[in-house]
Short mmCIF file of C-alpha atoms in Angstrom, two decimals:
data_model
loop_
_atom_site.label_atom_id
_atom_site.label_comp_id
_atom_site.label_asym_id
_atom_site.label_seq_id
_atom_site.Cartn_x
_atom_site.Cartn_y
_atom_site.Cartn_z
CA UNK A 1 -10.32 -8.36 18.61
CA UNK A 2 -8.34 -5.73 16.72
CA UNK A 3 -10.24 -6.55 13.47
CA UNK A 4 -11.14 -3.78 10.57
CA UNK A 5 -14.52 -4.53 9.57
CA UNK A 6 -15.36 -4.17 6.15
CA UNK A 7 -18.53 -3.39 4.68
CA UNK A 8 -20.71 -4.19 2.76
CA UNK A 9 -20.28 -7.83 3.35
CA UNK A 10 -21.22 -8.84 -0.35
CA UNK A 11 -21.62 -6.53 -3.42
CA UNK A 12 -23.00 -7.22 -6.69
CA UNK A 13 -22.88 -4.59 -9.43
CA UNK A 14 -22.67 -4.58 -13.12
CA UNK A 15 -19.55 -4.04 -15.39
CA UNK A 16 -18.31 -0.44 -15.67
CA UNK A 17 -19.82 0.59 -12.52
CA UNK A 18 -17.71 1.82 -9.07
CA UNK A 19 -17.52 -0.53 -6.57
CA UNK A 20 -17.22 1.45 -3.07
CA UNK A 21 -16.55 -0.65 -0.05
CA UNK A 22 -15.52 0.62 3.66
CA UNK A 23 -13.26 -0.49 6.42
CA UNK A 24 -13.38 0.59 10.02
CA UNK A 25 -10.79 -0.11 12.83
CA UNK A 26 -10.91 0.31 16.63
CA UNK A 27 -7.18 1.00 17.19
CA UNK A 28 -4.39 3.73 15.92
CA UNK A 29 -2.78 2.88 13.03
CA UNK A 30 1.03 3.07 10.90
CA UNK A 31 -1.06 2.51 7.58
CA UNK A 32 -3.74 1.30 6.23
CA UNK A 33 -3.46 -1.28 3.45
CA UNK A 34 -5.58 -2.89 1.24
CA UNK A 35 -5.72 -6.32 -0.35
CA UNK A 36 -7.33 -8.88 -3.04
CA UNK A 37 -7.91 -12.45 -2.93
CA UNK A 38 -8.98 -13.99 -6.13
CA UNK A 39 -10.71 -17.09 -4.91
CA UNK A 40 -8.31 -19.95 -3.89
CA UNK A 41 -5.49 -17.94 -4.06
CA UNK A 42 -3.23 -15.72 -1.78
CA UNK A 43 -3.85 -11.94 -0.71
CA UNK A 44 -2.52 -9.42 -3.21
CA UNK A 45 -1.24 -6.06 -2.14
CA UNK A 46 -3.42 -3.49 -4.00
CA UNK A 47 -2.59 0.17 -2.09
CA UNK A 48 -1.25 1.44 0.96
CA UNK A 49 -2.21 4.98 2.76
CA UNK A 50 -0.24 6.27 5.33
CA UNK A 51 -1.84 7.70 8.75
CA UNK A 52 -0.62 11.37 8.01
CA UNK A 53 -2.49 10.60 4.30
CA UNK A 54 -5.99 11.40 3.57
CA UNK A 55 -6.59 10.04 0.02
CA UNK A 56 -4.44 8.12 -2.48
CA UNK A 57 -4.88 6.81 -5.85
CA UNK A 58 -3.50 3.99 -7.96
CA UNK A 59 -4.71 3.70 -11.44
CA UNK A 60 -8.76 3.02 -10.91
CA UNK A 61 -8.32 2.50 -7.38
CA UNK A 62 -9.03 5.34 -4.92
CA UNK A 63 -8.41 5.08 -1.27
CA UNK A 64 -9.56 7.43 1.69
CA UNK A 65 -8.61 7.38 5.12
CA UNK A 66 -10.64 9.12 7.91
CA UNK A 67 -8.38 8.73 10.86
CA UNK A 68 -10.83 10.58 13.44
CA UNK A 69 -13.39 8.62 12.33
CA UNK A 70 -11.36 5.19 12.03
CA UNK A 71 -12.27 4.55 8.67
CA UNK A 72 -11.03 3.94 5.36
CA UNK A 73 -12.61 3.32 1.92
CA UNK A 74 -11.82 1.69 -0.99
CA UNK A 75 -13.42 2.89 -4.34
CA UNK A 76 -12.87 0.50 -8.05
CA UNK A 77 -14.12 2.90 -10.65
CA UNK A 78 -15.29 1.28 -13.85
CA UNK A 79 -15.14 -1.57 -12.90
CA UNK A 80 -14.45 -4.97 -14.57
CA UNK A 81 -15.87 -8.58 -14.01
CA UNK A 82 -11.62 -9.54 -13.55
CA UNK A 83 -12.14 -7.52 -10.45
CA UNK A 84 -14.64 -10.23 -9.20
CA UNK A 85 -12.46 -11.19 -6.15
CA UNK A 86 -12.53 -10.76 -2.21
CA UNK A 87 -11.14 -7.19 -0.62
CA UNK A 88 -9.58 -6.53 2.59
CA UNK A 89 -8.75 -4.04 4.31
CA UNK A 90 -5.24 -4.57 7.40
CA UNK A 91 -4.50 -2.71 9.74
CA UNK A 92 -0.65 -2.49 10.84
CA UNK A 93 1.30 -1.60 13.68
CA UNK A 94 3.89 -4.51 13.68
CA UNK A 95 1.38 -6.84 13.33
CA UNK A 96 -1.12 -7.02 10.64
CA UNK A 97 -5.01 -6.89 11.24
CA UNK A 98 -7.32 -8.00 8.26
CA UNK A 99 -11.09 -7.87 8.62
CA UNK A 100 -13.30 -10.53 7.32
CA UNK A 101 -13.31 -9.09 4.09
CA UNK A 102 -15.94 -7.93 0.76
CA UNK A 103 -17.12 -9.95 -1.31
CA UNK A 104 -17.46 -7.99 -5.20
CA UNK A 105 -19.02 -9.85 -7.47
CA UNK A 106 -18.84 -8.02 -10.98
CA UNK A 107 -21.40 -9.08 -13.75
CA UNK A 108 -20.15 -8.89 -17.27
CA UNK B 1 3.98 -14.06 -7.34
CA UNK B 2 7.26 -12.56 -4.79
CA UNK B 3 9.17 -15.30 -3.79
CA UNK B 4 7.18 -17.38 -1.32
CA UNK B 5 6.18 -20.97 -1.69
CA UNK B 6 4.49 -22.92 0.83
CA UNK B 7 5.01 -26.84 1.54
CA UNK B 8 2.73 -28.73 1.37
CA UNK B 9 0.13 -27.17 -0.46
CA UNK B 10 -2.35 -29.76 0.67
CA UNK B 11 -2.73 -32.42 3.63
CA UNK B 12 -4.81 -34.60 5.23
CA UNK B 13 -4.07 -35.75 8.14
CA UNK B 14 -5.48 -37.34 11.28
CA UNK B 15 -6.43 -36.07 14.82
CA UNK B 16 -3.70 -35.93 16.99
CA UNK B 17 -0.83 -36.22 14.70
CA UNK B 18 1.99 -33.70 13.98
CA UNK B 19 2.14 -31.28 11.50
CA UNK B 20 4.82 -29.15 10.10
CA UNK B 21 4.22 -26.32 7.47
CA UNK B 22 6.96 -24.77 5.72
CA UNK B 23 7.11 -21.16 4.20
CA UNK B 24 10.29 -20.08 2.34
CA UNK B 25 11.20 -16.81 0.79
CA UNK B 26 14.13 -15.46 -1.46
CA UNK B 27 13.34 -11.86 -1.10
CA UNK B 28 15.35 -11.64 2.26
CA UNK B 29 12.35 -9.47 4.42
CA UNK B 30 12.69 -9.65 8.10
CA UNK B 31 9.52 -10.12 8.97
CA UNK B 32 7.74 -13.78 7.95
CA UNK B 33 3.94 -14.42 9.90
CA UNK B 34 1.50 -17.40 9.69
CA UNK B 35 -2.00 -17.03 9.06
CA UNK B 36 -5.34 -18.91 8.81
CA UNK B 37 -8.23 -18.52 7.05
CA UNK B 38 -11.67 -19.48 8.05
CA UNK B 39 -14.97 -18.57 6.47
CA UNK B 40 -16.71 -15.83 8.52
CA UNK B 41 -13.27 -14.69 10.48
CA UNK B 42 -10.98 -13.29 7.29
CA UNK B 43 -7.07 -13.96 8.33
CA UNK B 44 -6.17 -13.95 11.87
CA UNK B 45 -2.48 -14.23 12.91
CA UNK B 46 -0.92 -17.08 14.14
CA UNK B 47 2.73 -16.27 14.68
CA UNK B 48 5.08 -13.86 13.06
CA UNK B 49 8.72 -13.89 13.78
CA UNK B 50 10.71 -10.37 13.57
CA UNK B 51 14.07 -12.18 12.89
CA UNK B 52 16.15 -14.82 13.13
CA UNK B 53 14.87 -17.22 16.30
CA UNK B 54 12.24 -13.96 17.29
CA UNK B 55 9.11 -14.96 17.35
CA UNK B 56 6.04 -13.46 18.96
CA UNK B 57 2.33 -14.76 19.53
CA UNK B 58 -0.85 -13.33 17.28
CA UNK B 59 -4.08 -13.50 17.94
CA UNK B 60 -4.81 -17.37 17.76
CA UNK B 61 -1.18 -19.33 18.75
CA UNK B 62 -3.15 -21.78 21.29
CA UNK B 63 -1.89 -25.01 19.82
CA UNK B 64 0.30 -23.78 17.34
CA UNK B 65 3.87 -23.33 17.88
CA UNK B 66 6.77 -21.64 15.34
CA UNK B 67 10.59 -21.80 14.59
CA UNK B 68 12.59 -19.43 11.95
CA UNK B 69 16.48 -20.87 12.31
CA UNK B 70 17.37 -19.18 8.67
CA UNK B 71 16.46 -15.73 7.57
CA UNK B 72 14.67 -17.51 4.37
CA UNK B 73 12.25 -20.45 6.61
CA UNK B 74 9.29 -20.40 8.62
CA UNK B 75 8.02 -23.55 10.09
CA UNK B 76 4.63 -23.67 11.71
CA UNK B 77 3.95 -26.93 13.81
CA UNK B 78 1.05 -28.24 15.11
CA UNK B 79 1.94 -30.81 18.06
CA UNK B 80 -1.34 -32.63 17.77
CA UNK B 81 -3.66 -31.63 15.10
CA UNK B 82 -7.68 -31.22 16.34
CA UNK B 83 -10.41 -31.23 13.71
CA UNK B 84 -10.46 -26.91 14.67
CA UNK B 85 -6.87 -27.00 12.86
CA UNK B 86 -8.71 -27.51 9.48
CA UNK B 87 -8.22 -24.70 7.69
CA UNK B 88 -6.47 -22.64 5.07
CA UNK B 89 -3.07 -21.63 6.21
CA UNK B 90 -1.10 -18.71 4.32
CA UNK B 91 2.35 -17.85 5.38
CA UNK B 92 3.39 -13.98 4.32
CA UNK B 93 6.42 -11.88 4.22
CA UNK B 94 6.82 -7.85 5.18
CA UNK B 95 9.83 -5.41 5.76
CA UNK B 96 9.58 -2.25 7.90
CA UNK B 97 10.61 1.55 7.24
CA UNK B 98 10.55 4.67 9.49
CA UNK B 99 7.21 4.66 8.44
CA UNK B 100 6.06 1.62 9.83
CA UNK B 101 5.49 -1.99 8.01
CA UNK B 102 5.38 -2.15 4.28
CA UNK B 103 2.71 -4.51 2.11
CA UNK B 104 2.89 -7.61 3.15
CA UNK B 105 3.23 -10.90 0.38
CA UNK B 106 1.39 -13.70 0.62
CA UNK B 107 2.43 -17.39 -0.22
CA UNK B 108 -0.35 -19.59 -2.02
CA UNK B 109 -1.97 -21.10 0.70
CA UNK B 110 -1.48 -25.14 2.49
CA UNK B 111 -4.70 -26.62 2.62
CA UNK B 112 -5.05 -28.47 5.90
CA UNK B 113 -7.73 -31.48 6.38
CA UNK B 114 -7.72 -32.77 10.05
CA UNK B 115 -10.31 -35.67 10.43
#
């Protein structure tokens, strides 16, 4: 499989803390995107980084991308319990590959 | 929400029946694919189509089979449903640049029961 793995699987934290969570790929990449999923609900785009990109940022989101290292992260600074949801991280070439996702669980 | 609905949004059908999905868009992309999800696996591609009547395999098409005759419909079929069918199906929409794909959208999801 051409997955991303995310990690950590499942994250807990309290309200106004970061959330950090990590993606890593086996194969090279256009971009790097991320995505939410509120729960029983579609995918939302959140942020996209480019391969020739190293960091981008998008309001409290901050993205990194490692491309020797096949790995991106995805950091929610002060965080808020209406960014409880489900992150992923895709891979794309012309098609898409998600990983199995994070779980963030924000307590108010 | 772009402009993506799915039909239906839930069924429950029986083993070995057929099964047509249906994802339609108004934003005109090129690019239309068909997902599931399953706890424990995330999304996995079904079929994407790159065009009008193009279509190409993902990484779980056994069983599944696709047809885009309009620019603005998707149809995902499943000849004869099987109880691994059950799942949550999410059809999503892309367009490319010189830079490679752009973000995809996502439809709201067709429950599918096979029992």
């Amino acid at each position: 499989s051409q997955q991303g793995e995310e990690d950590p699987q499942a994250l807990s934290i309290q309200e106004g803390e970061n959330a950090t969570m990590n993606c890593s790929y086996k194969t090279s990449i256009n971009n790097l995107q991320w995505y939410r999923q509120n729960s029983g609900r579609g995918l939302v785009h959140l942020i996209l980084i480019r391969s020739n990109e190293r960091e981008k940022h998008s309001g409290r989101l901050r993205v990194t991308l490692d491309t020797s290292k096949k790995s991106s992260s995805l950091l929610i600074t002060a965080s808020r319990a209406a960014d409880t949801a489900s992150y992923f991280c895709a891979t794309s070439g012309e098609q898409f590959y998600f990983g199995t996702g994070t779980s963030l669980t924000v307590i108010p | 929400d772009a402009g993506i609905t799915q039909s239906p949004r839930h069924k429950v059908t029986e083993t070995g029946t057929p099964v047509t999905l249906r994802c339609h868009q108004t934003e005109n992309h090129r690019y239309m694919y068909w997902y599931r999800q399953d706890p424990g696996h995330g999304l996995r591609l079904i079929h994407y189509s790159y065009g009008v009547k193009d279509t190409d395999k993902g990484e779980v098409s056994d069983g599944y089979s696709v047809s885009r005759s309009k620019t603005e419909d998707f149809l995902l079929t499943l000849e004869s449903a099987t109880s691994s069918q059950t799942s949550v199906y999410f059809c999503a929409i892309s367009d490319f640049g010189s830079g490679g794909p752009y973000e995809q959208y996502f439809g709201p999801g067709t429950r599918l029961t096979v029992t």
